[in-house]
Amino acid sequence: MKYKGIIFDLDGVLVYTDKYHYLAWKQIADRLGIYFDEEINNRLRGVSRMASLEIILERSTQKFSDEQKEELAEEKNEIYRQYLGGLTQRELGEGVLQTLEKFKTMGLKLAVGSSSRNTELILKKTGIYEYFDVISDGNNISKPKPDPEVFIKAADMLGLLCGQCLVVEDAVSGVLAATAANMDCAAIGDAAKHKMATYNLESFNQLTDIVS
Ligand code: B16
Ligand code: MG
């Protein structure tokens, strides 16, 4: 087999939580009178909570202190977690369950490599927590994507070399992070056409052909 480990991004790859990030940020932006739409939201994919807030505040004329920014980020997270309360297996990406099942039977090591600090909750609510050998996420990194830290740590936790792992990503920041980690990257969704991606996926199910 070409790879020994697969490192999955969470939001936008395994689970469609991206719409809840959008709705939560939209609520904050509307309250502050800042213009925010789906296109701006695409720039938030894969980047940390605080970096997302900074992108939203680019359109604000008001200045915010670090303390106010912390409060806004916390407020967004509370709204987001309310949405997560209703999360079920229905929000899993198409083909995710079958693919994870197949990769497990093939003996591949599986990791999550996400910028989110809500990874465990999301994996448990959608019933896929048990499929993963390790989780590398916003809780154990100091530098968010596009820095490669989250993926390098995931490979390390799996006991594998970077070159033995394939990253699956939906965000440009994630494709850049995988490239900087010297890992092959299968890009889907928003990042699918990115020139740095090793594989451009039209559907999640195509992963099986790449890996076999
Ligand atoms: P949280 P990923 C990322 O997840 C999201 O795409 C991004 O929009 C979000 O700001 C980031 O997680 C942090 O999430 O607020 O839950 O800690 O795509 O890296 O799985
Ligand atoms: Mg993502």
PDB file of C-alpha atoms and ligand atoms in Angstrom:
ATOM      1  CA  MET A   1       0.000   0.000   0.000  1.00  0.00           C
ATOM      2  CA  LYS A   2       1.188   3.497  -0.830  1.00  0.00           C
ATOM      3  CA  TYR A   3       0.384   4.930   2.624  1.00  0.00           C
ATOM      4  CA  LYS A   4       0.481   3.567   6.156  1.00  0.00           C
ATOM      5  CA  GLY A   5      -1.569   6.326   7.739  1.00  0.00           C
ATOM      6  CA  ILE A   6      -4.374   8.677   6.741  1.00  0.00           C
ATOM      7  CA  ILE A   7      -4.776  12.027   8.482  1.00  0.00           C
ATOM      8  CA  PHE A   8      -8.244  13.498   8.074  1.00  0.00           C
ATOM      9  CA  ASP A   9      -9.180  17.101   8.498  1.00  0.00           C
ATOM     10  CA  LEU A  10     -12.445  17.343  10.470  1.00  0.00           C
ATOM     11  CA  ASP A  11     -14.629  20.307   9.494  1.00  0.00           C
ATOM     12  CA  GLY A  12     -15.610  20.096   5.816  1.00  0.00           C
ATOM     13  CA  VAL A  13     -14.046  16.649   5.299  1.00  0.00           C
ATOM     14  CA  LEU A  14     -15.399  14.166   7.854  1.00  0.00           C
ATOM     15  CA  VAL A  15     -18.295  16.261   9.106  1.00  0.00           C
ATOM     16  CA  TYR A  16     -20.357  19.094   7.657  1.00  0.00           C
ATOM     17  CA  THR A  17     -19.901  21.370  10.637  1.00  0.00           C
ATOM     18  CA  ASP A  18     -18.823  24.222   8.338  1.00  0.00           C
ATOM     19  CA  LYS A  19     -22.407  25.508   8.134  1.00  0.00           C
ATOM     20  CA  TYR A  20     -22.546  25.818  11.926  1.00  0.00           C
ATOM     21  CA  HIS A  21     -19.255  27.769  12.010  1.00  0.00           C
ATOM     22  CA  TYR A  22     -20.788  30.082   9.407  1.00  0.00           C
ATOM     23  CA  LEU A  23     -24.067  30.560  11.271  1.00  0.00           C
ATOM     24  CA  ALA A  24     -22.286  31.248  14.573  1.00  0.00           C
ATOM     25  CA  TRP A  25     -19.900  33.816  13.033  1.00  0.00           C
ATOM     26  CA  LYS A  26     -22.768  35.383  11.102  1.00  0.00           C
ATOM     27  CA  GLN A  27     -24.615  36.003  14.360  1.00  0.00           C
ATOM     28  CA  ILE A  28     -21.557  37.778  15.825  1.00  0.00           C
ATOM     29  CA  ALA A  29     -20.878  39.782  12.653  1.00  0.00           C
ATOM     30  CA  ASP A  30     -24.524  40.901  12.355  1.00  0.00           C
ATOM     31  CA  ARG A  31     -24.577  42.051  15.973  1.00  0.00           C
ATOM     32  CA  LEU A  32     -21.425  44.097  15.386  1.00  0.00           C
ATOM     33  CA  GLY A  33     -22.759  45.476  12.086  1.00  0.00           C
ATOM     34  CA  ILE A  34     -19.926  43.900  10.061  1.00  0.00           C
ATOM     35  CA  TYR A  35     -20.559  42.597   6.553  1.00  0.00           C
ATOM     36  CA  PHE A  36     -20.027  38.823   6.349  1.00  0.00           C
ATOM     37  CA  ASP A  37     -20.961  36.344   3.638  1.00  0.00           C
ATOM     38  CA  GLU A  38     -20.200  32.788   2.475  1.00  0.00           C
ATOM     39  CA  GLU A  39     -17.250  33.938   0.385  1.00  0.00           C
ATOM     40  CA  ILE A  40     -15.542  35.555   3.375  1.00  0.00           C
ATOM     41  CA  ASN A  41     -16.488  32.445   5.333  1.00  0.00           C
ATOM     42  CA  ASN A  42     -14.450  30.299   2.910  1.00  0.00           C
ATOM     43  CA  ARG A  43     -11.334  32.101   4.131  1.00  0.00           C
ATOM     44  CA  LEU A  44     -12.090  30.829   7.656  1.00  0.00           C
ATOM     45  CA  ARG A  45     -11.838  27.176   6.671  1.00  0.00           C
ATOM     46  CA  GLY A  46      -9.081  25.409   8.574  1.00  0.00           C
ATOM     47  CA  VAL A  47      -7.841  28.554  10.332  1.00  0.00           C
ATOM     48  CA  SER A  48      -8.014  28.919  14.114  1.00  0.00           C
ATOM     49  CA  ARG A  49     -10.906  30.539  15.981  1.00  0.00           C
ATOM     50  CA  MET A  50      -8.940  33.724  16.716  1.00  0.00           C
ATOM     51  CA  ALA A  51      -7.549  33.962  13.176  1.00  0.00           C
ATOM     52  CA  SER A  52     -11.139  33.595  11.903  1.00  0.00           C
ATOM     53  CA  LEU A  53     -12.240  36.486  14.099  1.00  0.00           C
ATOM     54  CA  GLU A  54      -9.370  38.631  12.815  1.00  0.00           C
ATOM     55  CA  ILE A  55     -10.526  37.998   9.225  1.00  0.00           C
ATOM     56  CA  ILE A  56     -14.086  39.041  10.121  1.00  0.00           C
ATOM     57  CA  LEU A  57     -12.864  42.174  11.922  1.00  0.00           C
ATOM     58  CA  GLU A  58     -10.944  43.292   8.808  1.00  0.00           C
ATOM     59  CA  ARG A  59     -14.214  44.944   7.708  1.00  0.00           C
ATOM     60  CA  SER A  60     -14.851  46.693  10.997  1.00  0.00           C
ATOM     61  CA  THR A  61     -14.067  50.358  11.565  1.00  0.00           C
ATOM     62  CA  GLN A  62     -14.122  49.766  15.320  1.00  0.00           C
ATOM     63  CA  LYS A  63     -10.968  48.767  17.226  1.00  0.00           C
ATOM     64  CA  PHE A  64     -11.143  45.821  19.620  1.00  0.00           C
ATOM     65  CA  SER A  65      -8.835  45.109  22.543  1.00  0.00           C
ATOM     66  CA  ASP A  66      -7.342  41.644  23.016  1.00  0.00           C
ATOM     67  CA  GLU A  67      -9.760  41.091  25.874  1.00  0.00           C
ATOM     68  CA  GLN A  68     -12.765  42.022  23.727  1.00  0.00           C
ATOM     69  CA  LYS A  69     -11.504  39.677  20.996  1.00  0.00           C
ATOM     70  CA  GLU A  70     -11.226  36.829  23.514  1.00  0.00           C
ATOM     71  CA  GLU A  71     -14.815  37.506  24.585  1.00  0.00           C
ATOM     72  CA  LEU A  72     -16.080  37.536  20.995  1.00  0.00           C
ATOM     73  CA  ALA A  73     -14.265  34.282  20.194  1.00  0.00           C
ATOM     74  CA  GLU A  74     -15.724  32.698  23.320  1.00  0.00           C
ATOM     75  CA  GLU A  75     -19.207  33.949  22.456  1.00  0.00           C
ATOM     76  CA  LYS A  76     -18.907  32.459  18.964  1.00  0.00           C
ATOM     77  CA  ASN A  77     -17.814  29.148  20.445  1.00  0.00           C
ATOM     78  CA  GLU A  78     -20.826  29.059  22.759  1.00  0.00           C
ATOM     79  CA  ILE A  79     -23.209  29.618  19.836  1.00  0.00           C
ATOM     80  CA  TYR A  80     -21.321  27.008  17.781  1.00  0.00           C
ATOM     81  CA  ARG A  81     -21.503  24.454  20.594  1.00  0.00           C
ATOM     82  CA  GLN A  82     -25.254  24.985  20.837  1.00  0.00           C
ATOM     83  CA  TYR A  83     -25.489  23.931  17.198  1.00  0.00           C
ATOM     84  CA  LEU A  84     -23.206  20.964  17.910  1.00  0.00           C
ATOM     85  CA  GLY A  85     -25.692  19.851  20.563  1.00  0.00           C
ATOM     86  CA  GLY A  86     -28.007  18.719  17.758  1.00  0.00           C
ATOM     87  CA  LEU A  87     -25.268  17.005  15.723  1.00  0.00           C
ATOM     88  CA  THR A  88     -25.939  13.437  14.554  1.00  0.00           C
ATOM     89  CA  GLN A  89     -24.513  10.909  12.092  1.00  0.00           C
ATOM     90  CA  ARG A  90     -26.562  12.646   9.387  1.00  0.00           C
ATOM     91  CA  GLU A  91     -23.962  15.440   9.264  1.00  0.00           C
ATOM     92  CA  LEU A  92     -21.177  13.011   8.305  1.00  0.00           C
ATOM     93  CA  GLY A  93     -19.775  13.495   4.814  1.00  0.00           C
ATOM     94  CA  GLU A  94     -21.084  11.161   2.123  1.00  0.00           C
ATOM     95  CA  GLY A  95     -19.127   7.895   2.104  1.00  0.00           C
ATOM     96  CA  VAL A  96     -17.241   8.701   5.322  1.00  0.00           C
ATOM     97  CA  LEU A  97     -18.486   5.767   7.401  1.00  0.00           C
ATOM     98  CA  GLN A  98     -17.913   3.166   4.688  1.00  0.00           C
ATOM     99  CA  THR A  99     -14.443   4.532   3.908  1.00  0.00           C
ATOM    100  CA  LEU A 100     -13.356   4.552   7.559  1.00  0.00           C
ATOM    101  CA  GLU A 101     -14.644   1.011   7.940  1.00  0.00           C
ATOM    102  CA  LYS A 102     -12.728  -0.125   4.848  1.00  0.00           C
ATOM    103  CA  PHE A 103      -9.476   1.599   5.893  1.00  0.00           C
ATOM    104  CA  LYS A 104      -9.685  -0.060   9.310  1.00  0.00           C
ATOM    105  CA  THR A 105     -10.015  -3.507   7.759  1.00  0.00           C
ATOM    106  CA  MET A 106      -7.055  -2.692   5.487  1.00  0.00           C
ATOM    107  CA  GLY A 107      -4.948  -2.112   8.628  1.00  0.00           C
ATOM    108  CA  LEU A 108      -4.313   1.582   7.977  1.00  0.00           C
ATOM    109  CA  LYS A 109      -3.634   3.881  10.915  1.00  0.00           C
ATOM    110  CA  LEU A 110      -6.135   6.707  11.125  1.00  0.00           C
ATOM    111  CA  ALA A 111      -5.769  10.183  12.628  1.00  0.00           C
ATOM    112  CA  VAL A 112      -7.661  13.435  12.792  1.00  0.00           C
ATOM    113  CA  GLY A 113      -5.627  16.590  12.069  1.00  0.00           C
ATOM    114  CA  SER A 114      -7.866  19.564  12.789  1.00  0.00           C
ATOM    115  CA  SER A 115      -7.589  23.170  13.935  1.00  0.00           C
ATOM    116  CA  SER A 116     -10.723  22.714  16.041  1.00  0.00           C
ATOM    117  CA  ARG A 117     -10.782  22.496  19.813  1.00  0.00           C
ATOM    118  CA  ASN A 118     -14.153  20.765  19.626  1.00  0.00           C
ATOM    119  CA  THR A 119     -12.898  17.661  17.813  1.00  0.00           C
ATOM    120  CA  GLU A 120     -13.648  15.080  20.496  1.00  0.00           C
ATOM    121  CA  LEU A 121     -17.208  16.304  21.009  1.00  0.00           C
ATOM    122  CA  ILE A 122     -17.888  16.275  17.252  1.00  0.00           C
ATOM    123  CA  LEU A 123     -16.419  12.788  16.731  1.00  0.00           C
ATOM    124  CA  LYS A 124     -18.427  11.410  19.636  1.00  0.00           C
ATOM    125  CA  LYS A 125     -21.710  13.047  18.599  1.00  0.00           C
ATOM    126  CA  THR A 126     -21.370  11.663  15.065  1.00  0.00           C
ATOM    127  CA  GLY A 127     -20.336   8.192  16.278  1.00  0.00           C
ATOM    128  CA  ILE A 128     -16.918   7.965  14.577  1.00  0.00           C
ATOM    129  CA  TYR A 129     -14.616   8.592  17.561  1.00  0.00           C
ATOM    130  CA  GLU A 130     -13.601   4.914  17.841  1.00  0.00           C
ATOM    131  CA  TYR A 131     -12.232   4.762  14.302  1.00  0.00           C
ATOM    132  CA  PHE A 132      -9.269   7.020  15.085  1.00  0.00           C
ATOM    133  CA  ASP A 133      -6.005   5.916  16.637  1.00  0.00           C
ATOM    134  CA  VAL A 134      -4.987   9.487  17.509  1.00  0.00           C
ATOM    135  CA  ILE A 135      -6.315  13.032  17.504  1.00  0.00           C
ATOM    136  CA  SER A 136      -4.112  16.020  16.757  1.00  0.00           C
ATOM    137  CA  ASP A 137      -6.126  19.235  16.996  1.00  0.00           C
ATOM    138  CA  GLY A 138      -6.334  22.822  18.188  1.00  0.00           C
ATOM    139  CA  ASN A 139      -5.734  21.643  21.746  1.00  0.00           C
ATOM    140  CA  ASN A 140      -2.223  20.291  21.173  1.00  0.00           C
ATOM    141  CA  ILE A 141      -0.692  22.760  18.747  1.00  0.00           C
ATOM    142  CA  SER A 142       0.833  26.207  19.102  1.00  0.00           C
ATOM    143  CA  LYS A 143       0.823  27.170  15.415  1.00  0.00           C
ATOM    144  CA  PRO A 144      -2.370  26.742  13.363  1.00  0.00           C
ATOM    145  CA  LYS A 145      -2.632  25.718   9.684  1.00  0.00           C
ATOM    146  CA  PRO A 146      -1.054  26.634   7.263  1.00  0.00           C
ATOM    147  CA  ASP A 147       1.772  25.740   9.669  1.00  0.00           C
ATOM    148  CA  PRO A 148       2.443  21.975   9.331  1.00  0.00           C
ATOM    149  CA  GLU A 149       2.580  21.368  13.110  1.00  0.00           C
ATOM    150  CA  VAL A 150      -0.852  19.719  13.414  1.00  0.00           C
ATOM    151  CA  PHE A 151      -0.025  17.104  10.737  1.00  0.00           C
ATOM    152  CA  ILE A 152       3.572  16.501  11.864  1.00  0.00           C
ATOM    153  CA  LYS A 153       2.259  15.830  15.372  1.00  0.00           C
ATOM    154  CA  ALA A 154      -0.420  13.494  14.017  1.00  0.00           C
ATOM    155  CA  ALA A 155       2.182  11.440  12.109  1.00  0.00           C
ATOM    156  CA  ASP A 156       4.393  11.377  15.172  1.00  0.00           C
ATOM    157  CA  MET A 157       1.526  10.213  17.392  1.00  0.00           C
ATOM    158  CA  LEU A 158       0.812   7.446  14.879  1.00  0.00           C
ATOM    159  CA  GLY A 159       4.481   6.424  14.986  1.00  0.00           C
ATOM    160  CA  LEU A 160       4.867   7.097  11.250  1.00  0.00           C
ATOM    161  CA  LEU A 161       7.095   9.259   9.070  1.00  0.00           C
ATOM    162  CA  CYS A 162       5.464  12.195   7.294  1.00  0.00           C
ATOM    163  CA  GLY A 163       6.105  10.565   3.916  1.00  0.00           C
ATOM    164  CA  GLN A 164       4.068   7.516   4.970  1.00  0.00           C
ATOM    165  CA  CYS A 165       0.927   9.590   5.544  1.00  0.00           C
ATOM    166  CA  LEU A 166      -1.788  11.019   3.309  1.00  0.00           C
ATOM    167  CA  VAL A 167      -3.678  14.131   4.421  1.00  0.00           C
ATOM    168  CA  VAL A 168      -7.306  14.698   3.391  1.00  0.00           C
ATOM    169  CA  GLU A 169      -8.254  18.396   3.381  1.00  0.00           C
ATOM    170  CA  ASP A 170     -10.979  20.814   2.267  1.00  0.00           C
ATOM    171  CA  ALA A 171      -9.153  24.075   3.030  1.00  0.00           C
ATOM    172  CA  VAL A 172      -6.377  25.919   1.227  1.00  0.00           C
ATOM    173  CA  SER A 173      -4.694  26.485   4.621  1.00  0.00           C
ATOM    174  CA  GLY A 174      -4.716  22.692   5.116  1.00  0.00           C
ATOM    175  CA  VAL A 175      -3.293  21.904   1.669  1.00  0.00           C
ATOM    176  CA  LEU A 176      -0.453  24.334   2.370  1.00  0.00           C
ATOM    177  CA  ALA A 177       0.106  22.766   5.810  1.00  0.00           C
ATOM    178  CA  ALA A 178       0.285  19.258   4.320  1.00  0.00           C
ATOM    179  CA  THR A 179       2.702  20.437   1.625  1.00  0.00           C
ATOM    180  CA  ALA A 180       4.917  22.098   4.240  1.00  0.00           C
ATOM    181  CA  ALA A 181       4.903  18.802   6.187  1.00  0.00           C
ATOM    182  CA  ASN A 182       6.064  16.956   3.035  1.00  0.00           C
ATOM    183  CA  MET A 183       2.891  14.910   3.004  1.00  0.00           C
ATOM    184  CA  ASP A 184       0.745  14.014   0.018  1.00  0.00           C
ATOM    185  CA  CYS A 185      -2.636  15.691   0.152  1.00  0.00           C
ATOM    186  CA  ALA A 186      -6.020  14.692  -1.233  1.00  0.00           C
ATOM    187  CA  ALA A 187      -8.094  17.855  -1.548  1.00  0.00           C
ATOM    188  CA  ILE A 188     -11.869  17.947  -1.602  1.00  0.00           C
ATOM    189  CA  GLY A 189     -14.546  20.656  -1.724  1.00  0.00           C
ATOM    190  CA  ASP A 190     -13.324  24.231  -1.575  1.00  0.00           C
ATOM    191  CA  ALA A 191      -9.642  23.248  -1.979  1.00  0.00           C
ATOM    192  CA  ALA A 192     -10.194  20.530  -4.595  1.00  0.00           C
ATOM    193  CA  LYS A 193      -8.715  22.529  -7.450  1.00  0.00           C
ATOM    194  CA  HIS A 194      -5.687  23.777  -5.538  1.00  0.00           C
ATOM    195  CA  LYS A 195      -2.471  23.349  -7.552  1.00  0.00           C
ATOM    196  CA  MET A 196      -0.470  22.127  -4.547  1.00  0.00           C
ATOM    197  CA  ALA A 197      -2.860  19.213  -3.915  1.00  0.00           C
ATOM    198  CA  THR A 198      -1.494  15.786  -4.865  1.00  0.00           C
ATOM    199  CA  TYR A 199      -4.993  14.490  -5.683  1.00  0.00           C
ATOM    200  CA  ASN A 200      -8.125  16.457  -6.566  1.00  0.00           C
ATOM    201  CA  LEU A 201     -11.138  14.569  -5.258  1.00  0.00           C
ATOM    202  CA  GLU A 202     -14.628  14.943  -6.650  1.00  0.00           C
ATOM    203  CA  SER A 203     -16.045  12.663  -4.002  1.00  0.00           C
ATOM    204  CA  PHE A 204     -14.867  11.195  -0.726  1.00  0.00           C
ATOM    205  CA  ASN A 205     -15.267   7.645  -2.100  1.00  0.00           C
ATOM    206  CA  GLN A 206     -12.369   8.220  -4.535  1.00  0.00           C
ATOM    207  CA  LEU A 207     -10.022   7.991  -1.550  1.00  0.00           C
ATOM    208  CA  THR A 208     -10.259   4.199  -1.598  1.00  0.00           C
ATOM    209  CA  ASP A 209      -8.797   4.060  -5.125  1.00  0.00           C
ATOM    210  CA  ILE A 210      -5.913   6.352  -4.154  1.00  0.00           C
ATOM    211  CA  VAL A 211      -5.025   4.342  -1.074  1.00  0.00           C
ATOM    212  CA  SER A 212      -5.438   0.777  -2.449  1.00  0.00           C
TER     213      SER A 212
HETATM  214  P1  B16 B   1     -12.997  25.628  16.853  1.00  0.00           P
HETATM  215  P2  B16 B   1     -10.681  21.971  10.548  1.00  0.00           P
HETATM  216  C1  B16 B   1     -11.393  24.292  11.639  1.00  0.00           C
HETATM  217  O1  B16 B   1     -11.563  22.920  11.522  1.00  0.00           O
HETATM  218  C2  B16 B   1     -12.518  25.028  10.938  1.00  0.00           C
HETATM  219  O2  B16 B   1     -12.502  24.764   9.539  1.00  0.00           O
HETATM  220  C3  B16 B   1     -12.348  26.512  11.167  1.00  0.00           C
HETATM  221  O3  B16 B   1     -13.381  27.220  10.509  1.00  0.00           O
HETATM  222  C4  B16 B   1     -12.368  26.780  12.670  1.00  0.00           C
HETATM  223  O4  B16 B   1     -12.144  28.156  12.943  1.00  0.00           O
HETATM  224  C5  B16 B   1     -11.271  25.947  13.354  1.00  0.00           C
HETATM  225  O5  B16 B   1     -11.458  24.585  13.046  1.00  0.00           O
HETATM  226  C6  B16 B   1     -11.298  26.106  14.861  1.00  0.00           C
HETATM  227  O6  B16 B   1     -12.449  25.474  15.353  1.00  0.00           O
HETATM  228  O7  B16 B   1     -13.565  27.003  16.995  1.00  0.00           O
HETATM  229  O8  B16 B   1     -14.017  24.520  16.964  1.00  0.00           O
HETATM  230  O9  B16 B   1     -11.836  25.394  17.789  1.00  0.00           O
HETATM  231  O10 B16 B   1     -11.155  22.280   9.172  1.00  0.00           O
HETATM  232  O11 B16 B   1      -9.212  22.257  10.791  1.00  0.00           O
HETATM  233  O12 B16 B   1     -11.087  20.597  11.011  1.00  0.00           O
HETATM  234 MG    MG B   2     -11.583  21.694   7.137  1.00  0.00          MG
END
